[in-house]
mmCIF file of C-alpha atoms in Angstrom:
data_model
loop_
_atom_site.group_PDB
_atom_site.id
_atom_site.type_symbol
_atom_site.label_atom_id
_atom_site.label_comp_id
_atom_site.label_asym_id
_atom_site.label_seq_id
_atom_site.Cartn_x
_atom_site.Cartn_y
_atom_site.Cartn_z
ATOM 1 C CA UNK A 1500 -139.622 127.323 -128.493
ATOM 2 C CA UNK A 1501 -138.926 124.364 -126.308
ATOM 3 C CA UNK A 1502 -135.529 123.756 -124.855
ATOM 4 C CA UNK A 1503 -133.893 120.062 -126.538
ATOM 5 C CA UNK A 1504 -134.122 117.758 -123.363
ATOM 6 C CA UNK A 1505 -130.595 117.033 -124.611
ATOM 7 C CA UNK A 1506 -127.887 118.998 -126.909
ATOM 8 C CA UNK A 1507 -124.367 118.233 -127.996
ATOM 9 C CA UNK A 1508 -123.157 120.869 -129.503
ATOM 10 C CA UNK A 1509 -119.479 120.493 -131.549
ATOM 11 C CA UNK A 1510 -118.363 118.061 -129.100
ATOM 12 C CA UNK A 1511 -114.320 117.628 -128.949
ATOM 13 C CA UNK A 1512 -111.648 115.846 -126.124
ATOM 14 C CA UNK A 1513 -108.083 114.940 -126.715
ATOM 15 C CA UNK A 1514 -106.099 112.855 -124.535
ATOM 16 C CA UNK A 1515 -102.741 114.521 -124.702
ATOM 17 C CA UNK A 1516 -102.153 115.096 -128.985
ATOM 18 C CA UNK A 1517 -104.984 111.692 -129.242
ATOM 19 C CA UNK A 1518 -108.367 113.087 -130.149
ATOM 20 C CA UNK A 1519 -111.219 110.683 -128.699
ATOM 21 C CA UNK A 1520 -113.835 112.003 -130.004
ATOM 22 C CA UNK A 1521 -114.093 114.895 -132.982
ATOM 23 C CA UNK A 1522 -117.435 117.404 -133.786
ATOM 24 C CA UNK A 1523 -120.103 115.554 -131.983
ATOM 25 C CA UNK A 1524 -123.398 116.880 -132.632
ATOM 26 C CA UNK A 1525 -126.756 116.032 -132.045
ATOM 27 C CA UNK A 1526 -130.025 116.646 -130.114
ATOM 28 C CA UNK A 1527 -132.970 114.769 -128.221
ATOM 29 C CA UNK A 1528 -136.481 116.499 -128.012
ATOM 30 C CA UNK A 1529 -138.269 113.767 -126.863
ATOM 31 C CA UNK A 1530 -139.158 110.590 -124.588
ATOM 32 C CA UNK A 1531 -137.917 107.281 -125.721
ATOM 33 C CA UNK A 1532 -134.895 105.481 -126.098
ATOM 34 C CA UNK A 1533 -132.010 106.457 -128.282
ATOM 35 C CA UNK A 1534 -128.895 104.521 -129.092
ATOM 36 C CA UNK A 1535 -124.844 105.268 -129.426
ATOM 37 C CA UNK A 1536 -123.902 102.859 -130.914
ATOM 38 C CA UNK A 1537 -119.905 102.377 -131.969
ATOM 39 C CA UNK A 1538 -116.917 99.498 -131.252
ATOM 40 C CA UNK A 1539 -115.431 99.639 -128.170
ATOM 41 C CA UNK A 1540 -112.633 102.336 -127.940
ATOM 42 C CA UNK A 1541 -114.882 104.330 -130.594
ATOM 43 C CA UNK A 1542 -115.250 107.061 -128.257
ATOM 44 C CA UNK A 1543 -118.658 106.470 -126.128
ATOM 45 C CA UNK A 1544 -117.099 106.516 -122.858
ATOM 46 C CA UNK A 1545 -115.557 109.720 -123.763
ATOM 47 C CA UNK A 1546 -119.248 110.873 -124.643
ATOM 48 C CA UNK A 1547 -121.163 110.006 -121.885
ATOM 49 C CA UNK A 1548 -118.336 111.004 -119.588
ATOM 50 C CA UNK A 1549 -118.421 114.528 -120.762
ATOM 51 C CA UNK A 1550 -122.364 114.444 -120.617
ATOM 52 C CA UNK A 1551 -122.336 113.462 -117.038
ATOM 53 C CA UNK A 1552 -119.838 116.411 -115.706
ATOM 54 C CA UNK A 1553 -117.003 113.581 -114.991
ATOM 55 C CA UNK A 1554 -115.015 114.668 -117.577
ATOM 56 C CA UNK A 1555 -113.946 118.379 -119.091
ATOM 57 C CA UNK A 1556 -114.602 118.721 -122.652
ATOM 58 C CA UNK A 1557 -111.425 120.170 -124.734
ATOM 59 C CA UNK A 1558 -114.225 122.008 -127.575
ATOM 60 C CA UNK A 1559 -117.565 122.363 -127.447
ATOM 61 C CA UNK A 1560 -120.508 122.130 -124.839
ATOM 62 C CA UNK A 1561 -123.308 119.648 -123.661
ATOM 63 C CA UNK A 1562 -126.997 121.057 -122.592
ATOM 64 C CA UNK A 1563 -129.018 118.950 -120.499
ATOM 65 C CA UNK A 1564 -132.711 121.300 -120.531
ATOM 66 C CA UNK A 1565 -130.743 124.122 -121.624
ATOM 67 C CA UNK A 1566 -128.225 123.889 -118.557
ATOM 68 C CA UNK A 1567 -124.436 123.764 -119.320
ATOM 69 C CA UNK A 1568 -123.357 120.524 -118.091
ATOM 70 C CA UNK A 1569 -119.704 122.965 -117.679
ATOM 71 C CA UNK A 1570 -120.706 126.070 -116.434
ATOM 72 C CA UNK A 1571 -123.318 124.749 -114.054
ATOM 73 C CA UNK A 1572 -123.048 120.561 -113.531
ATOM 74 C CA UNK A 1573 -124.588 120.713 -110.246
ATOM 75 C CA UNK A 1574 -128.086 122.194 -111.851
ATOM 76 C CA UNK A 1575 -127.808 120.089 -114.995
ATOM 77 C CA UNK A 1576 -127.680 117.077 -112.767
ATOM 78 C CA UNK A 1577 -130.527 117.479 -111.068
ATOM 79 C CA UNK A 1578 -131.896 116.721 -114.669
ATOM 80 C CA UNK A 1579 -129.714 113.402 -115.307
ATOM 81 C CA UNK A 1580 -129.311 109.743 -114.256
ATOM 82 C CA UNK A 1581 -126.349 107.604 -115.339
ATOM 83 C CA UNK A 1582 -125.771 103.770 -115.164
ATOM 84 C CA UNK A 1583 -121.885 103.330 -116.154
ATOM 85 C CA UNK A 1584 -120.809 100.216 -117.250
ATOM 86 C CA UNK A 1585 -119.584 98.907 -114.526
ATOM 87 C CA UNK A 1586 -123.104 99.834 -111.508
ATOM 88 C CA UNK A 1587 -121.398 101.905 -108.516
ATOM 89 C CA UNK A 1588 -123.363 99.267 -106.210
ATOM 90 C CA UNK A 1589 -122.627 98.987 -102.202
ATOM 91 C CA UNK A 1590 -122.594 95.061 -101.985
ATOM 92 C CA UNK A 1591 -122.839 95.448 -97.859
ATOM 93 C CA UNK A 1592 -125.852 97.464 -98.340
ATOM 94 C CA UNK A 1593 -129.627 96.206 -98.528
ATOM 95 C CA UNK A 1594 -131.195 97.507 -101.688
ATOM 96 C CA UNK A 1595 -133.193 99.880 -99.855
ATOM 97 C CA UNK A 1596 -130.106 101.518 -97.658
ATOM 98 C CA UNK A 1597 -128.288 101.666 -101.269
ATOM 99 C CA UNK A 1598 -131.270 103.653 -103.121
ATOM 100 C CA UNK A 1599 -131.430 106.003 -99.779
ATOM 101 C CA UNK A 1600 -128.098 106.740 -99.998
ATOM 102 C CA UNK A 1601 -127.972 107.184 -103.848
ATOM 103 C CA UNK A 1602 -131.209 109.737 -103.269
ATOM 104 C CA UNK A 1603 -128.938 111.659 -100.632
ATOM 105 C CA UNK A 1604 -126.357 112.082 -103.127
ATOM 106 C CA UNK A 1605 -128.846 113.768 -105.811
ATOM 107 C CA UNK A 1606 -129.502 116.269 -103.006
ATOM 108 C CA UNK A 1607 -133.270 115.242 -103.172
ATOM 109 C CA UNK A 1608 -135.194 116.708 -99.843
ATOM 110 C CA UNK A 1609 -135.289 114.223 -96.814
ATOM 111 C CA UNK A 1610 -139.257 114.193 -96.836
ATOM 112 C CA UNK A 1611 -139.374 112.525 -100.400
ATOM 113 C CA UNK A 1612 -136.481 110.296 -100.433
ATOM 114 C CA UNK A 1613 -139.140 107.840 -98.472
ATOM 115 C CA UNK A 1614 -141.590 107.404 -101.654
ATOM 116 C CA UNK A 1615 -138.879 107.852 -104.253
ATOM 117 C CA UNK A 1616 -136.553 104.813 -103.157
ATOM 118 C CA UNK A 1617 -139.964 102.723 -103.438
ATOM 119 C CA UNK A 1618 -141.280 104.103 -106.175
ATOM 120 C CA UNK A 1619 -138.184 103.274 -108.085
ATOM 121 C CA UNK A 1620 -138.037 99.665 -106.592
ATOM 122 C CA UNK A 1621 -141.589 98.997 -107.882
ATOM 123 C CA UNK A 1622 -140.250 100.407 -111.090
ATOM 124 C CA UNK A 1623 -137.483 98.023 -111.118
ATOM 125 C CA UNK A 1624 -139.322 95.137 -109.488
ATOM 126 C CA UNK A 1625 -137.288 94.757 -106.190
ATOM 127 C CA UNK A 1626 -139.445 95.817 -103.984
ATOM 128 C CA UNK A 1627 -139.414 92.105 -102.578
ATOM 129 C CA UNK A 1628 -135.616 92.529 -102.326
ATOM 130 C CA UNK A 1629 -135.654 95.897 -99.886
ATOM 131 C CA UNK A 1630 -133.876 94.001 -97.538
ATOM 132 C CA UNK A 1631 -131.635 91.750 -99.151
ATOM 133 C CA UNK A 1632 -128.113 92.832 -99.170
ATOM 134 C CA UNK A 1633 -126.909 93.606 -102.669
ATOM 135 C CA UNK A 1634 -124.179 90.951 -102.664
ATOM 136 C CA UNK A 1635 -126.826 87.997 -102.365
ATOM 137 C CA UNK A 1636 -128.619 89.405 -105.828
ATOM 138 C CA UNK A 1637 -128.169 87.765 -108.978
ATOM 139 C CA UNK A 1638 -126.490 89.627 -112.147
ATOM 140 C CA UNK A 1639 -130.267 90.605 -113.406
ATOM 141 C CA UNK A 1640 -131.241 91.772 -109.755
ATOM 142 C CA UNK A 1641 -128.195 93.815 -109.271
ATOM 143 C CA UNK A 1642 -128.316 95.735 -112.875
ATOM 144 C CA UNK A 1643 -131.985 96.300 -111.602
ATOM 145 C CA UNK A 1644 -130.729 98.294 -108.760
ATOM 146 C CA UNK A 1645 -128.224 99.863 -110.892
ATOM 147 C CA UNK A 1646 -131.003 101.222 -112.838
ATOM 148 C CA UNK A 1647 -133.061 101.876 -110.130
ATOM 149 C CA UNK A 1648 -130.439 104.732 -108.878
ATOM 150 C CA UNK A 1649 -130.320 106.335 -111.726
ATOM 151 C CA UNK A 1650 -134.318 107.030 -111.786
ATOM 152 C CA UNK A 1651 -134.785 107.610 -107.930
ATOM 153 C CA UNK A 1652 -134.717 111.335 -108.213
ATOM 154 C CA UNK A 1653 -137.288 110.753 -111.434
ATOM 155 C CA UNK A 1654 -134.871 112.680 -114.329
ATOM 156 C CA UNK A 1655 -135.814 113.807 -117.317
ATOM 157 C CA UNK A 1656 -132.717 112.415 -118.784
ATOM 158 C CA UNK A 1657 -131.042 108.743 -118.541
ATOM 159 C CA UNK A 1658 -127.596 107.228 -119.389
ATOM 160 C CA UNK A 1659 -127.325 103.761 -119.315
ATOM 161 C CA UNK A 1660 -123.526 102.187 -120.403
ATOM 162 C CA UNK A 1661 -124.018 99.048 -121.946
ATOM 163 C CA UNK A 1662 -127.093 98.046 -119.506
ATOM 164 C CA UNK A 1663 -127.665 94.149 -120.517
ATOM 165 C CA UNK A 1664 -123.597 93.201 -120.761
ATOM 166 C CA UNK A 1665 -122.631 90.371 -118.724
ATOM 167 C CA UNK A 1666 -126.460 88.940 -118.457
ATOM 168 C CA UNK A 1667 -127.754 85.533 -119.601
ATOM 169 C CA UNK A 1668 -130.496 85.485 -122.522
ATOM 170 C CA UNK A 1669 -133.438 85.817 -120.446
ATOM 171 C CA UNK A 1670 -131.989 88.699 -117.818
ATOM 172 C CA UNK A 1671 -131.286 90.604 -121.163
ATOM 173 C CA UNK A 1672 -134.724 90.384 -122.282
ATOM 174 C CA UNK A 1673 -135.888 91.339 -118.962
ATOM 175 C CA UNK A 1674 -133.652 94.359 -118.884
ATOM 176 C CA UNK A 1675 -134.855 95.740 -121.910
ATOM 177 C CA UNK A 1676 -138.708 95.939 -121.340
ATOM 178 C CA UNK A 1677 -137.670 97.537 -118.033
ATOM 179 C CA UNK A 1678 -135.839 100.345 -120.312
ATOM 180 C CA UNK A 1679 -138.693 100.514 -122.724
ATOM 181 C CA UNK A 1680 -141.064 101.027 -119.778
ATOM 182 C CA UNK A 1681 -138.639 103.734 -118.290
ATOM 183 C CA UNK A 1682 -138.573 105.572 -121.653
ATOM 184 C CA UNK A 1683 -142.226 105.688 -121.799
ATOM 185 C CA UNK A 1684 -142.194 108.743 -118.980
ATOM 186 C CA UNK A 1685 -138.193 109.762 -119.616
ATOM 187 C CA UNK A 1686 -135.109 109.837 -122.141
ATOM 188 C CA UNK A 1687 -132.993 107.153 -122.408
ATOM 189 C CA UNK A 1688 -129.726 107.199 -124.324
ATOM 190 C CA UNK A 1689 -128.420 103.685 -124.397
ATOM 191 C CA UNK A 1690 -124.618 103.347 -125.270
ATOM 192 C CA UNK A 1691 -123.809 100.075 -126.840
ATOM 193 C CA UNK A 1692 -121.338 97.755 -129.403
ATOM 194 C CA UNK A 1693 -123.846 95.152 -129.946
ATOM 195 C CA UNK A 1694 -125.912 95.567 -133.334
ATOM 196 C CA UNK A 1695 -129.098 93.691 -131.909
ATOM 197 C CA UNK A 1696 -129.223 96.019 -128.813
ATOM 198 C CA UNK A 1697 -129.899 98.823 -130.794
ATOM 199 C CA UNK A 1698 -132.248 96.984 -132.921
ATOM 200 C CA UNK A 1699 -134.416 95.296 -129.976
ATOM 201 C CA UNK A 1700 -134.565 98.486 -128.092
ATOM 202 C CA UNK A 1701 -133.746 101.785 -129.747
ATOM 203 C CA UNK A 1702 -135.948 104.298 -131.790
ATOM 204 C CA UNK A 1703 -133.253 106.363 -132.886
ATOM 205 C CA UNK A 1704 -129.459 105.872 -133.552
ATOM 206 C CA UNK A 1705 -125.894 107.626 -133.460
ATOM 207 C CA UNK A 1706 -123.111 105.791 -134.286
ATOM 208 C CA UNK A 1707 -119.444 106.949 -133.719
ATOM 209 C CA UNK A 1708 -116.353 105.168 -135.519
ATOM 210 C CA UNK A 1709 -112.728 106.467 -134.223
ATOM 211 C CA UNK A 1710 -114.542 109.206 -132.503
ATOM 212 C CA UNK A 1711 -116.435 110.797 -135.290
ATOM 213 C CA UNK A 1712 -120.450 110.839 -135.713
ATOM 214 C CA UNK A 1713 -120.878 108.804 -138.753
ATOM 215 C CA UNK A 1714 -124.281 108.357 -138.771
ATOM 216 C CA UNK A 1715 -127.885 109.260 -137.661
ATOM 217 C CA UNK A 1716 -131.341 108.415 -138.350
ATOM 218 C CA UNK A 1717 -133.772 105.628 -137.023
ATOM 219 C CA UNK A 1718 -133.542 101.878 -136.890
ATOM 220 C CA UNK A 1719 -134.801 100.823 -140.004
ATOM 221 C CA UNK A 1720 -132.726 103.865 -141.618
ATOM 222 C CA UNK A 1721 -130.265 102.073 -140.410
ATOM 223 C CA UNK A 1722 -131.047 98.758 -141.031
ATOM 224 C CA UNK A 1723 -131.519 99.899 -145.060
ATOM 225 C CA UNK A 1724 -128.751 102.082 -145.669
ATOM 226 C CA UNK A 1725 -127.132 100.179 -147.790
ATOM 227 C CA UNK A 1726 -129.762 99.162 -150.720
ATOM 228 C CA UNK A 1727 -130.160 95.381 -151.099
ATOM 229 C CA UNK A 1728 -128.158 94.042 -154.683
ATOM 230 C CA UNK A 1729 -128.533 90.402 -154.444
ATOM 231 C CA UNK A 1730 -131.399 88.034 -154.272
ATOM 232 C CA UNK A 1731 -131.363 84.605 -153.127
ATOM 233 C CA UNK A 1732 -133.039 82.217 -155.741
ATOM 234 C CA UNK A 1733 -133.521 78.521 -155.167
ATOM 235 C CA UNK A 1734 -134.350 76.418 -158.664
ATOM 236 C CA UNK A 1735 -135.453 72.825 -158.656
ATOM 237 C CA UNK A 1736 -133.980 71.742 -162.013
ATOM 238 C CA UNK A 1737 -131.212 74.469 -162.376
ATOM 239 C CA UNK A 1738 -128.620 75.396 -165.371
ATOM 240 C CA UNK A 1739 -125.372 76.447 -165.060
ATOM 241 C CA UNK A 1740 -123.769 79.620 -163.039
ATOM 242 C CA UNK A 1741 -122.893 80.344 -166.421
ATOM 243 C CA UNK A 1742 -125.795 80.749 -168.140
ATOM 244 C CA UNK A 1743 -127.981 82.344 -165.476
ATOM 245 C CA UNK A 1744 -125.216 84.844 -165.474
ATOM 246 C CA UNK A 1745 -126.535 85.607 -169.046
ATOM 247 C CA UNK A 1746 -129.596 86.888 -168.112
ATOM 248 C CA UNK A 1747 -130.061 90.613 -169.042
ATOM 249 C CA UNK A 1748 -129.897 92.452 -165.775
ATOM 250 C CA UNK A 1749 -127.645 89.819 -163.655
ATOM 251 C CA UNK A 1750 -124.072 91.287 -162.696
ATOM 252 C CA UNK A 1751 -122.816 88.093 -160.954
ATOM 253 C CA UNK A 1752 -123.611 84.466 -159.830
ATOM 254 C CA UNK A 1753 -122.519 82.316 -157.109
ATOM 255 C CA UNK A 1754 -123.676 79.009 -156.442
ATOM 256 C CA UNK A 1755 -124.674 78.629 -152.981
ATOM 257 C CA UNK A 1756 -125.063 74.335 -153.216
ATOM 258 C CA UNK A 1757 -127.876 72.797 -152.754
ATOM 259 C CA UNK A 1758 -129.769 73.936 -155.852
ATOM 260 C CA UNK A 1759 -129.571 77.960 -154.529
ATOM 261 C CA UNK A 1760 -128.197 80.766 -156.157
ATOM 262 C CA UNK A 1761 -127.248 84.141 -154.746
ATOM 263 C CA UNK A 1762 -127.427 86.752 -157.757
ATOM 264 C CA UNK A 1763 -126.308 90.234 -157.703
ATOM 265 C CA UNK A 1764 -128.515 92.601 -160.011
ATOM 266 C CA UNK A 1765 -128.534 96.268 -161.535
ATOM 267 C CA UNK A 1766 -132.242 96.608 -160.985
ATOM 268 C CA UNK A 1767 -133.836 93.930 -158.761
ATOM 269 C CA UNK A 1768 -137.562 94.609 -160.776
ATOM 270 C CA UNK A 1769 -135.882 93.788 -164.190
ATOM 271 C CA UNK A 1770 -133.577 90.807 -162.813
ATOM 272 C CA UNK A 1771 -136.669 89.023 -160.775
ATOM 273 C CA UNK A 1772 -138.482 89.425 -164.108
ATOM 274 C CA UNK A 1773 -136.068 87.688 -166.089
ATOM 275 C CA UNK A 1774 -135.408 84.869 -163.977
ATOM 276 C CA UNK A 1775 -139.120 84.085 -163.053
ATOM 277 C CA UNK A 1776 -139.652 84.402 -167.176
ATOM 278 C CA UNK A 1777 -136.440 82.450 -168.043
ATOM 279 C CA UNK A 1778 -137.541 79.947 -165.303
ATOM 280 C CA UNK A 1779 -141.139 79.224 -166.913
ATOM 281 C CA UNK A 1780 -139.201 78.931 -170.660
ATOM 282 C CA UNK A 1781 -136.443 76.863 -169.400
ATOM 283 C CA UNK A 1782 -138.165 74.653 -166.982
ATOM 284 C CA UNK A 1783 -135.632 75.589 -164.053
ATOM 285 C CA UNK A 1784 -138.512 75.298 -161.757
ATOM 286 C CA UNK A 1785 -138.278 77.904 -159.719
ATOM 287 C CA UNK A 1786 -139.178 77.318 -155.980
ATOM 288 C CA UNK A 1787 -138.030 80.401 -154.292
ATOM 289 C CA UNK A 1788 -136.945 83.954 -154.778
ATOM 290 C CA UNK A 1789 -136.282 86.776 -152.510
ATOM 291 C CA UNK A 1790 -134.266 89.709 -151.957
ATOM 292 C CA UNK A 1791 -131.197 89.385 -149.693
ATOM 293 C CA UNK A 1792 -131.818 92.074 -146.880
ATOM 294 C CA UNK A 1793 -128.480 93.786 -145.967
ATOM 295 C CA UNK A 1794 -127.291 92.514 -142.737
ATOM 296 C CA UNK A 1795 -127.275 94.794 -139.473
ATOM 297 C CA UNK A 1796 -122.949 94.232 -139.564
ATOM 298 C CA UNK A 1797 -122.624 94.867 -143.053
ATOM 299 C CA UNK A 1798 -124.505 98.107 -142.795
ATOM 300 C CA UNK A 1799 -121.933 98.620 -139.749
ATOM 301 C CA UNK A 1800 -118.821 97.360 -141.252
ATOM 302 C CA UNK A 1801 -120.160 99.929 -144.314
ATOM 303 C CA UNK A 1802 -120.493 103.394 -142.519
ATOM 304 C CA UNK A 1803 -116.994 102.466 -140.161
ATOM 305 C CA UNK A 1804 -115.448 102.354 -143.912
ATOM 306 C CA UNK A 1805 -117.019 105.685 -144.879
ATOM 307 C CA UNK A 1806 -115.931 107.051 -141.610
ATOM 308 C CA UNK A 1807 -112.525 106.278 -141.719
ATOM 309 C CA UNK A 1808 -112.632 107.673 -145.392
ATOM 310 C CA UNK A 1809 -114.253 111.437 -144.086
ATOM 311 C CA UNK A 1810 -111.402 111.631 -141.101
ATOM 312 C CA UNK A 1811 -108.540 110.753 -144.142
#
């Protein structure tokens, strides 16, 4: 069997008595990209830090193609790129002195350094910019570069911290088709705190609350944990709060204004029945009904509550 390109095995680090992060665990067996996802100071940092050999775990071990990232970082490196936050750029250096340099540190042979530092700037698309010194770049053009040293030596395995922070709308978008096109020949695990990054660019999530795993599964497993209870009904020629709230099936009512309704049901089926029936008999005139989709941050604000309740 196949080594995991990636595996995290019972993952622990304290800070003096602090724990950061507790019992990490998880695996990547394939291309794409793959969020952690958590608040800031919910123990990411710690995370990636460990998986890049910058920090010493306290418990536990990280595989990167079946190397210990521990016992032997210098091997399991050759397997890894990592953007950090903040990109490790040389503002004094052209783009294509920086990438040179950045291949010298992977310890990739001289003859190939040549055709990796372009092949990684057509990647990234600054090629045009081989010259330019990284200072004169824009915020788009120099997260480009960042990214572009973490693929020169062509890894299985990338790390990108918080990759689109700090851009305007339309850098962001940029930056993420340039990590879905990098994650169509590698693994990318993309550490985040925004909701809508993991949504706009992630096939798979992990989210850690107060250093503890606290969930895992895909997108729209994510997006649906929590099962819709409300609907949002709009009535031309509605009754009272009161008597809707009658209805069999309706738990609770709360007029939104404007002739709208949000109403919480046991069974949405048996409550969208009664209303649309009660709405033909009554002459409410119903104009609109639909079910209220949980929201990305309630689904978040949900499994931080359920982590803080596991770790009590």
């Amino acid at each position: 069997m196949d080594q995991p390109i990636v595996k995290v095995d019972e993952l622990s680090h304290r800070y003096a008595i602090q724990w950061a992060v507790r019992d990490i665990n998880f695996e990547i067996n394939g291309k794409g990209v793959y969020g952690l996802l958590g608040a800031n100071g919910s123990g990411k940092s710690t995370i990636m830090n460990i998986m890049c050999g910058i920090l010493k775990q306290t418990q536990g071990n990280v595989y990167i193609k079946g190397i210990s990232v521990s016992e032997n970082p210098v091997e399991a490196k050759k397997h890894l790129g990592f953007l950090p936050q903040l990109a490790p750029l040389h503002p004094d250096l052209t783009v294509e002195e920086y990438l040179i340099h950045a291949a010298n540190m992977r310890l990739m042979p001289a003859k190939s350094i040549s055709d990796a530092v372009k092949k990684a700037m057509e990647k990234c698309d600054i090629l045009h910019f081989r010259k330019r010194l990284i200072r004169n770049l824009s915020g788009g053009y120099k997260q480009r570069v960042g990214i572009a040293q973490a693929i020169v030596h062509n890894p299985e395995f990338i790390i990108l911290d918080e990759p689109t922070n700090g851009l305007d709308p339309n850098q962001i978008l940029e930056v993420r088709y340039l990590i879905k096109e990098i994650a169509q020949e590698h693994t990318v695990l993309l550490s985040t705190h925004i909701l809508q990054e993991v949504q706009a660019t992630c096939d798979h999530i992990w989210m850690i609350n107060e250093g503890r795993q606290v969930f895992s599964g895909t997108v729209e497993d994510f997006d649906n944990y929590l099962i819709p209870n409300s609907l949002i009904v709009v009535l031309m020629a509605p009754p009272s709060s009161a008597e809707l709230r009658q209805l069999p099936g309706i738990d609770e009512v709360e007029d939104l204004g404007n002739k709208t309704f949000k109403i919480r049901f046991k069974e949405s089926d048996e409550a969208i029945k009664q209303i649309v029936n009660a709405s033909v008999e009554k002459a409410w005139h119903l104009r609109e009904i639909r079910i209220e989709k949980t929201s990305m941050d309630s689904v978040f604000a949900e499994l931080s509550k359920k982590g803080k309740t596991k770790k009590n």
